[in-house]
CSV table of C-alpha atoms in Angstrom, one decimal:
chain,number,residue,atom,x,y,z
A,1,UNK,CA,-23.5,-8.8,-2.4
A,2,UNK,CA,-20.3,-10.1,-0.8
A,3,UNK,CA,-17.1,-9.4,-2.6
A,4,UNK,CA,-15.7,-12.8,-1.6
A,5,UNK,CA,-15.4,-15.7,-3.9
A,6,UNK,CA,-14.6,-19.3,-2.9
A,7,UNK,CA,-11.5,-21.3,-3.8
A,8,UNK,CA,-12.8,-24.8,-4.1
A,9,UNK,CA,-9.9,-26.3,-5.9
A,10,UNK,CA,-6.1,-25.9,-6.3
A,11,UNK,CA,-3.8,-28.0,-8.4
A,12,UNK,CA,-0.3,-27.9,-9.8
A,13,UNK,CA,2.1,-29.6,-12.2
A,14,UNK,CA,5.4,-29.9,-10.5
A,15,UNK,CA,8.1,-27.4,-11.5
A,16,UNK,CA,11.2,-28.5,-13.4
A,17,UNK,CA,12.6,-28.7,-16.9
A,18,UNK,CA,10.5,-31.4,-18.5
A,19,UNK,CA,10.9,-30.5,-22.2
A,20,UNK,CA,7.2,-30.8,-23.0
A,21,UNK,CA,4.4,-28.4,-24.0
A,22,UNK,CA,3.0,-25.9,-21.7
A,23,UNK,CA,-0.5,-27.2,-22.7
A,24,UNK,CA,0.4,-30.6,-21.2
A,25,UNK,CA,1.5,-29.0,-17.9
A,26,UNK,CA,-1.6,-26.8,-17.7
A,27,UNK,CA,-4.0,-29.7,-18.4
A,28,UNK,CA,-2.4,-31.7,-15.5
A,29,UNK,CA,-2.8,-28.7,-13.1
A,30,UNK,CA,-6.4,-28.1,-14.3
A,31,UNK,CA,-7.4,-31.7,-13.8
A,32,UNK,CA,-5.8,-31.7,-10.3
A,33,UNK,CA,-7.7,-28.5,-9.4
A,34,UNK,CA,-11.0,-29.9,-10.6
A,35,UNK,CA,-10.4,-33.2,-8.7
A,36,UNK,CA,-9.5,-31.1,-5.6
A,37,UNK,CA,-12.8,-29.2,-5.9
A,38,UNK,CA,-14.9,-32.3,-6.6
A,39,UNK,CA,-16.1,-30.6,-9.8
A,40,UNK,CA,-16.6,-32.1,-13.2
A,41,UNK,CA,-15.1,-30.4,-16.2
A,42,UNK,CA,-18.6,-30.0,-17.7
A,43,UNK,CA,-19.6,-28.0,-14.6
A,44,UNK,CA,-17.1,-25.2,-15.5
A,45,UNK,CA,-18.8,-22.1,-16.9
A,46,UNK,CA,-15.7,-20.2,-17.8
A,47,UNK,CA,-11.9,-20.7,-18.4
A,48,UNK,CA,-9.4,-17.9,-17.8
A,49,UNK,CA,-6.0,-18.7,-19.1
A,50,UNK,CA,-2.8,-16.8,-18.2
A,51,UNK,CA,-0.8,-16.5,-21.4
A,52,UNK,CA,2.7,-17.6,-22.2
A,53,UNK,CA,4.4,-15.6,-25.0
A,54,UNK,CA,7.1,-18.2,-25.6
A,55,UNK,CA,4.8,-21.1,-26.5
A,56,UNK,CA,4.0,-20.1,-30.0
A,57,UNK,CA,0.5,-19.0,-31.3
A,58,UNK,CA,-1.5,-21.2,-28.8
A,59,UNK,CA,0.1,-19.2,-25.9
A,60,UNK,CA,-1.8,-16.1,-27.0
A,61,UNK,CA,-5.2,-17.8,-26.7
A,62,UNK,CA,-4.5,-19.7,-23.5
A,63,UNK,CA,-8.1,-19.8,-22.3
A,64,UNK,CA,-9.3,-21.5,-25.5
A,65,UNK,CA,-6.1,-23.7,-25.6
A,66,UNK,CA,-6.8,-25.2,-22.2
A,67,UNK,CA,-10.6,-25.5,-22.9
A,68,UNK,CA,-9.8,-27.4,-26.1
A,69,UNK,CA,-7.2,-29.7,-24.3
A,70,UNK,CA,-9.8,-30.5,-21.7
A,71,UNK,CA,-12.5,-31.1,-24.3
A,72,UNK,CA,-14.7,-28.4,-25.9
A,73,UNK,CA,-17.9,-28.1,-23.7
A,74,UNK,CA,-19.0,-24.5,-24.5
A,75,UNK,CA,-17.4,-22.7,-21.6
A,76,UNK,CA,-16.7,-19.0,-22.0
A,77,UNK,CA,-13.0,-18.3,-22.4
A,78,UNK,CA,-10.7,-15.4,-21.5
A,79,UNK,CA,-7.0,-15.0,-22.1
A,80,UNK,CA,-4.8,-12.7,-20.0
A,81,UNK,CA,-1.2,-11.4,-20.5
A,82,UNK,CA,0.5,-9.2,-17.9
A,83,UNK,CA,4.0,-10.6,-17.8
A,84,UNK,CA,4.7,-12.0,-14.3
A,85,UNK,CA,1.4,-10.6,-13.1
A,86,UNK,CA,-0.6,-12.6,-15.6
A,87,UNK,CA,-1.8,-15.1,-13.0
A,88,UNK,CA,-3.2,-12.4,-10.7
A,89,UNK,CA,-4.9,-10.7,-13.7
A,90,UNK,CA,-6.4,-14.1,-14.5
A,91,UNK,CA,-7.7,-14.5,-10.9
A,92,UNK,CA,-9.1,-10.9,-11.1
A,93,UNK,CA,-10.9,-11.6,-14.4
A,94,UNK,CA,-12.4,-14.8,-12.9
A,95,UNK,CA,-13.5,-13.0,-9.8
A,96,UNK,CA,-15.1,-10.2,-11.8
A,97,UNK,CA,-17.1,-12.8,-13.9
A,98,UNK,CA,-18.3,-14.5,-10.7
A,99,UNK,CA,-19.3,-11.3,-8.9
A,100,UNK,CA,-21.1,-10.0,-12.0
A,101,UNK,CA,-23.0,-13.3,-12.0
A,102,UNK,CA,-21.7,-14.2,-15.5
A,103,UNK,CA,-20.4,-17.5,-14.2
A,104,UNK,CA,-20.7,-19.7,-11.1
A,105,UNK,CA,-17.6,-21.8,-11.6
A,106,UNK,CA,-14.4,-20.5,-13.2
A,107,UNK,CA,-11.2,-22.5,-14.0
A,108,UNK,CA,-8.0,-20.4,-13.9
A,109,UNK,CA,-4.9,-21.9,-15.5
A,110,UNK,CA,-1.4,-20.7,-16.1
A,111,UNK,CA,1.5,-22.8,-17.5
A,112,UNK,CA,4.8,-22.2,-19.1
A,113,UNK,CA,7.7,-24.0,-20.8
A,114,UNK,CA,10.6,-21.7,-20.1
A,115,UNK,CA,13.8,-21.3,-22.1
A,116,UNK,CA,17.2,-22.4,-20.8
A,117,UNK,CA,19.0,-19.7,-19.0
A,118,UNK,CA,17.6,-16.2,-18.3
A,119,UNK,CA,14.8,-14.6,-20.3
A,120,UNK,CA,15.6,-12.7,-23.5
A,121,UNK,CA,13.3,-10.5,-25.6
A,122,UNK,CA,11.3,-11.9,-28.5
A,123,UNK,CA,13.1,-11.5,-31.9
A,124,UNK,CA,12.7,-8.7,-34.3
A,125,UNK,CA,13.4,-4.9,-34.3
A,126,UNK,CA,11.1,-3.2,-31.8
A,127,UNK,CA,12.4,0.3,-30.8
A,128,UNK,CA,9.1,1.2,-29.2
A,129,UNK,CA,9.4,-1.8,-26.8
A,130,UNK,CA,11.1,-0.9,-23.6
A,131,UNK,CA,12.0,-4.5,-22.9
A,132,UNK,CA,13.7,-4.8,-26.3
A,133,UNK,CA,15.5,-1.5,-25.6
A,134,UNK,CA,16.9,-2.4,-22.3
A,135,UNK,CA,18.6,-5.5,-23.8
A,136,UNK,CA,19.7,-3.7,-26.9
A,137,UNK,CA,20.8,-0.3,-25.4
A,138,UNK,CA,21.9,-1.4,-21.9
A,139,UNK,CA,22.6,-5.1,-22.3
A,140,UNK,CA,20.8,-5.4,-19.0
A,141,UNK,CA,19.7,-9.0,-18.4
A,142,UNK,CA,17.4,-9.8,-15.5
A,143,UNK,CA,20.2,-10.8,-13.2
A,144,UNK,CA,22.0,-7.5,-13.9
A,145,UNK,CA,18.8,-5.7,-12.8
A,146,UNK,CA,18.6,-7.8,-9.7
A,147,UNK,CA,22.2,-7.0,-8.9
A,148,UNK,CA,21.5,-3.3,-9.1
A,149,UNK,CA,18.6,-3.6,-6.7
A,150,UNK,CA,20.9,-5.5,-4.3
A,151,UNK,CA,23.6,-2.9,-4.5
A,152,UNK,CA,21.0,-0.2,-3.8
A,153,UNK,CA,19.9,-1.9,-0.6
A,154,UNK,CA,23.5,-2.3,0.5
A,155,UNK,CA,24.2,1.4,-0.1
A,156,UNK,CA,21.0,2.7,1.5
A,157,UNK,CA,20.4,0.3,4.4
A,158,UNK,CA,23.6,-1.6,5.0
A,159,UNK,CA,22.4,-5.0,3.8
A,160,UNK,CA,25.1,-7.5,3.3
A,161,UNK,CA,25.6,-10.6,1.1
A,162,UNK,CA,25.2,-12.7,4.2
A,163,UNK,CA,21.7,-11.2,4.6
A,164,UNK,CA,20.8,-12.2,1.1
A,165,UNK,CA,22.1,-15.7,1.7
A,166,UNK,CA,19.8,-16.1,4.7
A,167,UNK,CA,16.8,-15.6,2.4
A,168,UNK,CA,18.0,-18.5,0.2
A,169,UNK,CA,18.7,-20.7,3.2
A,170,UNK,CA,15.2,-20.0,4.6
A,171,UNK,CA,13.4,-20.6,1.3
A,172,UNK,CA,15.4,-23.7,0.4
A,173,UNK,CA,14.4,-25.2,3.8
A,174,UNK,CA,10.7,-24.7,3.0
A,175,UNK,CA,11.1,-25.9,-0.6
A,176,UNK,CA,12.7,-29.1,0.6
A,177,UNK,CA,9.3,-29.9,2.1
A,178,UNK,CA,7.2,-29.1,-1.0
A,179,UNK,CA,6.5,-31.9,-3.4
A,180,UNK,CA,5.8,-29.5,-6.3
A,181,UNK,CA,9.1,-27.6,-6.0
A,182,UNK,CA,11.9,-28.0,-8.5
A,183,UNK,CA,14.7,-27.8,-6.0
A,184,UNK,CA,14.0,-29.8,-2.9
A,185,UNK,CA,17.3,-29.6,-1.0
A,186,UNK,CA,18.4,-27.6,2.0
A,187,UNK,CA,21.1,-25.1,1.3
A,188,UNK,CA,23.7,-23.6,3.7
A,189,UNK,CA,24.9,-20.0,3.8
A,190,UNK,CA,28.4,-21.4,2.9
A,191,UNK,CA,27.0,-23.0,-0.2
A,192,UNK,CA,25.4,-19.7,-1.3
A,193,UNK,CA,28.7,-17.9,-0.7
A,194,UNK,CA,30.6,-20.5,-2.7
A,195,UNK,CA,28.4,-20.4,-5.7
A,196,UNK,CA,29.4,-18.4,-8.8
A,197,UNK,CA,29.0,-14.6,-9.0
A,198,UNK,CA,26.4,-13.8,-11.6
A,199,UNK,CA,25.7,-10.1,-11.1
A,200,UNK,CA,27.7,-8.7,-8.2
A,201,UNK,CA,26.9,-8.9,-5.3
A,202,UNK,CA,24.4,-11.7,-6.2
A,203,UNK,CA,25.6,-15.3,-6.7
A,204,UNK,CA,24.0,-18.1,-8.6
A,205,UNK,CA,22.1,-19.3,-5.5
A,206,UNK,CA,20.7,-15.8,-4.9
A,207,UNK,CA,18.9,-15.8,-8.2
A,208,UNK,CA,15.9,-17.9,-9.3
A,209,UNK,CA,16.0,-20.2,-12.3
A,210,UNK,CA,13.6,-20.4,-15.2
A,211,UNK,CA,11.3,-23.4,-15.1
A,212,UNK,CA,8.5,-25.4,-16.7
A,213,UNK,CA,5.4,-25.7,-14.5
A,214,UNK,CA,1.7,-25.0,-14.1
A,215,UNK,CA,-0.9,-24.0,-11.5
A,216,UNK,CA,-4.7,-23.9,-11.6
A,217,UNK,CA,-7.6,-22.9,-9.4
A,218,UNK,CA,-11.3,-23.6,-9.3
A,219,UNK,CA,-13.0,-20.4,-8.2
A,220,UNK,CA,-16.8,-20.2,-7.5
A,221,UNK,CA,-19.5,-18.0,-6.1
A,222,UNK,CA,-20.1,-18.4,-2.4
A,223,UNK,CA,-23.6,-19.7,-3.1
A,224,UNK,CA,-22.2,-22.4,-5.4
A,225,UNK,CA,-19.7,-23.5,-2.7
A,226,UNK,CA,-22.5,-23.9,-0.2
A,227,UNK,CA,-24.7,-25.8,-2.6
A,228,UNK,CA,-21.7,-28.0,-3.3
A,229,UNK,CA,-21.4,-28.8,0.4
A,230,UNK,CA,-18.5,-26.5,1.3
A,231,UNK,CA,-19.9,-24.2,4.0
A,232,UNK,CA,-16.6,-22.5,5.0
A,233,UNK,CA,-14.2,-22.4,2.0
A,234,UNK,CA,-11.0,-20.4,1.6
A,235,UNK,CA,-12.1,-17.1,0.2
A,236,UNK,CA,-10.4,-14.5,-2.1
A,237,UNK,CA,-11.2,-11.1,-0.6
A,238,UNK,CA,-9.1,-8.8,-2.7
A,239,UNK,CA,-7.2,-8.7,-6.0
A,240,UNK,CA,-4.9,-5.7,-6.6
A,241,UNK,CA,-3.6,-5.1,-10.1
A,242,UNK,CA,-2.7,-1.4,-9.8
A,243,UNK,CA,-0.3,0.5,-12.0
A,244,UNK,CA,2.4,3.0,-10.9
A,245,UNK,CA,1.7,6.6,-9.9
A,246,UNK,CA,3.3,9.5,-11.8
A,247,UNK,CA,6.1,10.5,-11.3
A,248,UNK,CA,7.8,7.1,-10.9
A,249,UNK,CA,11.1,8.3,-9.7
A,250,UNK,CA,12.9,5.1,-8.8
A,251,UNK,CA,14.3,3.2,-11.9
A,252,UNK,CA,12.5,0.0,-12.5
A,253,UNK,CA,13.7,-2.0,-15.6
A,254,UNK,CA,12.8,-2.4,-18.4
A,255,UNK,CA,12.4,1.3,-18.2
A,256,UNK,CA,15.8,2.9,-18.7
A,257,UNK,CA,14.9,6.4,-17.3
A,258,UNK,CA,12.6,7.7,-14.6
A,259,UNK,CA,9.8,10.3,-14.7
A,260,UNK,CA,10.8,13.8,-13.9
A,261,UNK,CA,10.0,14.9,-10.3
A,262,UNK,CA,10.5,18.6,-11.2
A,263,UNK,CA,6.9,19.6,-11.2
A,264,UNK,CA,5.2,16.9,-9.1
A,265,UNK,CA,6.4,15.4,-5.9
A,266,UNK,CA,6.8,11.6,-6.0
A,267,UNK,CA,4.4,9.5,-4.0
A,268,UNK,CA,5.7,8.6,-0.5
A,269,UNK,CA,5.0,5.0,-1.4
A,270,UNK,CA,6.8,2.9,-4.0
A,271,UNK,CA,4.9,1.1,-6.8
A,272,UNK,CA,5.3,-2.2,-5.1
A,273,UNK,CA,4.1,-0.8,-1.8
A,274,UNK,CA,1.1,0.7,-3.5
A,275,UNK,CA,0.2,-2.8,-4.8
A,276,UNK,CA,-0.1,-4.1,-1.3
A,277,UNK,CA,-1.8,-1.0,0.1
A,278,UNK,CA,-4.6,-1.4,-2.5
A,279,UNK,CA,-5.0,-5.1,-1.6
A,280,UNK,CA,-5.2,-4.3,2.2
A,281,UNK,CA,-7.7,-1.5,1.6
A,282,UNK,CA,-10.0,-3.7,-0.5
A,283,UNK,CA,-9.8,-6.6,1.9
A,284,UNK,CA,-10.3,-4.3,5.0
A,285,UNK,CA,-7.2,-5.6,6.7
A,286,UNK,CA,-3.7,-4.5,7.7
A,287,UNK,CA,-0.4,-6.2,7.6
A,288,UNK,CA,-0.6,-7.0,11.3
A,289,UNK,CA,-3.5,-9.4,10.6
A,290,UNK,CA,-1.4,-11.6,8.2
A,291,UNK,CA,-0.6,-15.2,9.0
A,292,UNK,CA,1.8,-15.6,6.0
A,293,UNK,CA,2.8,-14.1,2.7
A,294,UNK,CA,4.0,-15.4,-0.7
A,295,UNK,CA,6.2,-12.9,-2.4
A,296,UNK,CA,8.1,-12.7,-5.7
A,297,UNK,CA,11.7,-13.6,-4.9
A,298,UNK,CA,13.3,-13.2,-8.2
A,299,UNK,CA,16.4,-12.6,-6.1
A,300,UNK,CA,17.1,-12.9,-2.4
A,301,UNK,CA,17.6,-9.1,-2.1
A,302,UNK,CA,14.2,-8.5,-3.7
A,303,UNK,CA,12.5,-10.6,-1.1
A,304,UNK,CA,13.8,-8.3,1.6
A,305,UNK,CA,12.3,-5.3,-0.4
A,306,UNK,CA,8.9,-7.0,-0.4
A,307,UNK,CA,9.0,-7.3,3.4
A,308,UNK,CA,9.0,-3.5,3.6
A,309,UNK,CA,6.6,-3.0,0.7
A,310,UNK,CA,4.0,-5.3,2.5
A,311,UNK,CA,4.4,-3.3,5.7
A,312,UNK,CA,5.9,-6.3,7.6
A,313,UNK,CA,8.6,-3.9,8.9
A,314,UNK,CA,9.8,-0.3,8.2
A,315,UNK,CA,11.8,0.8,5.3
A,316,UNK,CA,15.3,-0.6,5.4
A,317,UNK,CA,14.4,-3.1,8.1
A,318,UNK,CA,13.9,-6.2,5.9
A,319,UNK,CA,17.3,-7.7,6.6
A,320,UNK,CA,16.5,-7.5,10.3
A,321,UNK,CA,13.4,-9.7,9.9
A,322,UNK,CA,15.3,-12.5,8.2
A,323,UNK,CA,18.2,-12.2,10.7
A,324,UNK,CA,15.7,-12.7,13.5
A,325,UNK,CA,14.0,-15.7,11.9
A,326,UNK,CA,10.7,-13.8,11.7
A,327,UNK,CA,10.0,-14.9,8.1
A,328,UNK,CA,11.0,-18.6,8.5
A,329,UNK,CA,8.3,-21.3,8.7
A,330,UNK,CA,8.4,-21.1,12.5
A,331,UNK,CA,8.7,-17.3,12.6
A,332,UNK,CA,6.2,-14.5,13.5
A,333,UNK,CA,5.2,-13.9,9.9
A,334,UNK,CA,6.4,-16.7,7.6
A,335,UNK,CA,7.2,-15.6,4.0
A,336,UNK,CA,7.4,-18.0,1.0
A,337,UNK,CA,6.3,-21.1,2.9
A,338,UNK,CA,6.1,-22.8,-0.6
A,339,UNK,CA,9.9,-22.3,-1.0
A,340,UNK,CA,9.3,-19.3,-3.3
A,341,UNK,CA,10.8,-18.9,-6.7
A,342,UNK,CA,14.1,-19.8,-5.1
A,343,UNK,CA,12.8,-23.4,-5.0
A,344,UNK,CA,10.5,-23.3,-8.0
A,345,UNK,CA,12.0,-21.0,-10.6
A,346,UNK,CA,10.0,-18.8,-12.9
A,347,UNK,CA,7.1,-20.3,-14.9
A,348,UNK,CA,5.8,-16.8,-15.7
A,349,UNK,CA,2.0,-17.3,-16.3
A,350,UNK,CA,1.7,-19.8,-13.5
A,351,UNK,CA,3.6,-18.2,-10.6
A,352,UNK,CA,1.0,-15.8,-9.3
A,353,UNK,CA,-1.6,-18.6,-9.5
A,354,UNK,CA,0.8,-20.9,-7.7
A,355,UNK,CA,1.1,-18.4,-4.9
A,356,UNK,CA,-2.7,-18.5,-4.4
A,357,UNK,CA,-2.5,-22.4,-4.4
A,358,UNK,CA,0.0,-22.1,-1.5
A,359,UNK,CA,-2.3,-19.8,0.4
A,360,UNK,CA,-5.2,-22.1,-0.2
A,361,UNK,CA,-3.4,-25.1,1.2
A,362,UNK,CA,-2.0,-23.2,4.2
A,363,UNK,CA,-5.4,-21.7,5.1
A,364,UNK,CA,-7.0,-25.1,4.8
A,365,UNK,CA,-4.4,-26.5,7.1
A,366,UNK,CA,-3.3,-29.1,4.5
A,367,UNK,CA,0.2,-27.9,3.8
A,368,UNK,CA,1.9,-30.8,5.6
A,369,UNK,CA,5.3,-30.4,7.0
A,370,UNK,CA,5.5,-26.7,6.0
A,371,UNK,CA,2.1,-25.9,7.6
A,372,UNK,CA,1.8,-22.5,9.4
A,373,UNK,CA,-0.1,-23.1,12.6
A,374,UNK,CA,-3.5,-21.4,12.8
A,375,UNK,CA,-3.1,-19.7,9.4
A,376,UNK,CA,-6.2,-17.5,8.7
A,377,UNK,CA,-5.1,-14.6,6.4
A,378,UNK,CA,-2.5,-14.6,3.6
A,379,UNK,CA,-1.3,-12.3,0.9
A,380,UNK,CA,0.5,-12.8,-2.3
A,381,UNK,CA,2.8,-10.2,-3.9
A,382,UNK,CA,4.1,-10.1,-7.4
A,383,UNK,CA,5.0,-7.7,-10.1
A,384,UNK,CA,4.8,-7.8,-13.9
A,385,UNK,CA,6.9,-5.8,-16.3
A,386,UNK,CA,5.5,-2.6,-17.8
A,387,UNK,CA,3.7,-1.6,-14.6
A,388,UNK,CA,1.5,-4.6,-13.7
A,389,UNK,CA,0.7,-4.9,-10.0
A,390,UNK,CA,-0.2,-8.3,-8.5
A,391,UNK,CA,-1.5,-9.1,-5.0
A,392,UNK,CA,-4.2,-11.4,-3.8
A,393,UNK,CA,-5.6,-11.6,-0.2
A,394,UNK,CA,-7.1,-14.9,0.8
A,395,UNK,CA,-8.9,-15.6,4.2
A,396,UNK,CA,-10.4,-18.5,6.0
């Protein structure tokens, strides 16, 4: 039995700050994906919902929440929470159900209504929660964490604020072409440099916003796709949701200490690099075969790190790729053709699903002005707090 499943439909609710329920956003995205697939809601065997923890009780049962909003019809439901990797976990759960022949048609939905400003921990006293501890003990907000990573790159590899700004300029240019993006305006390096410092060396335009938004996919067995008249669909070939390997010797918030390397040598590959390696191994491809990548650009500096983790270049060489234009829309290996989180902002349960939507449109050749010529293979890369890996390989 083939490990491939088909992506018959992709849909989104545009990102922004709309002030409405995440259920409304997810329902819009789901209906768009169903229409794109040419599938009736009653044809869906299973709904997998990526949870939002800020939406109140319904957010914890997202699969059933979206099934109810679309109209109860008896579909099996699953709900997944893995922080920013929730969407990839949802795709993985759907894929497992299809390959196990428990379902022929699965609707995957993620949606969020984000708070204003940066994320804070949920209320209450939780001393066994590392995310609560990093705010309470360190006062380390997400932008502070991003700034530390940027400083690390500057110290180790000689990256500069100008390199970080180039990432924003590149992603803003792509986002300006994307009707689902929140920010659809080109940005200059001078505008990045003139924006307020948030967490030195990162400025406001180096850091992604928090947003409302939703994304959905209709995933099916290959047999169903053929019966439905789609002989050559975009296919998901790998889903990587690996966890770190002990000892994890590079600090990665919300953890506020690393494992000891006194008894065991650390892995030669970082956690993020291991996410991509597992995806490549499962898909039977290497980075040299990629047409494009969608990566988790919480900050401009973090995008450069992903270039290296995906094997697009050697360690410390990420800034060189963006300087050379290799990761721009017209470059050798375009990255974040959607505009990335720089253009969308974070809608946590939706963003890994949105990355697969972008791959789907690119591999179909239907991405419009941001289309990558001849796109055939793409990878997404993401990471959720608490050791949740997230990567999906799609092919056409």
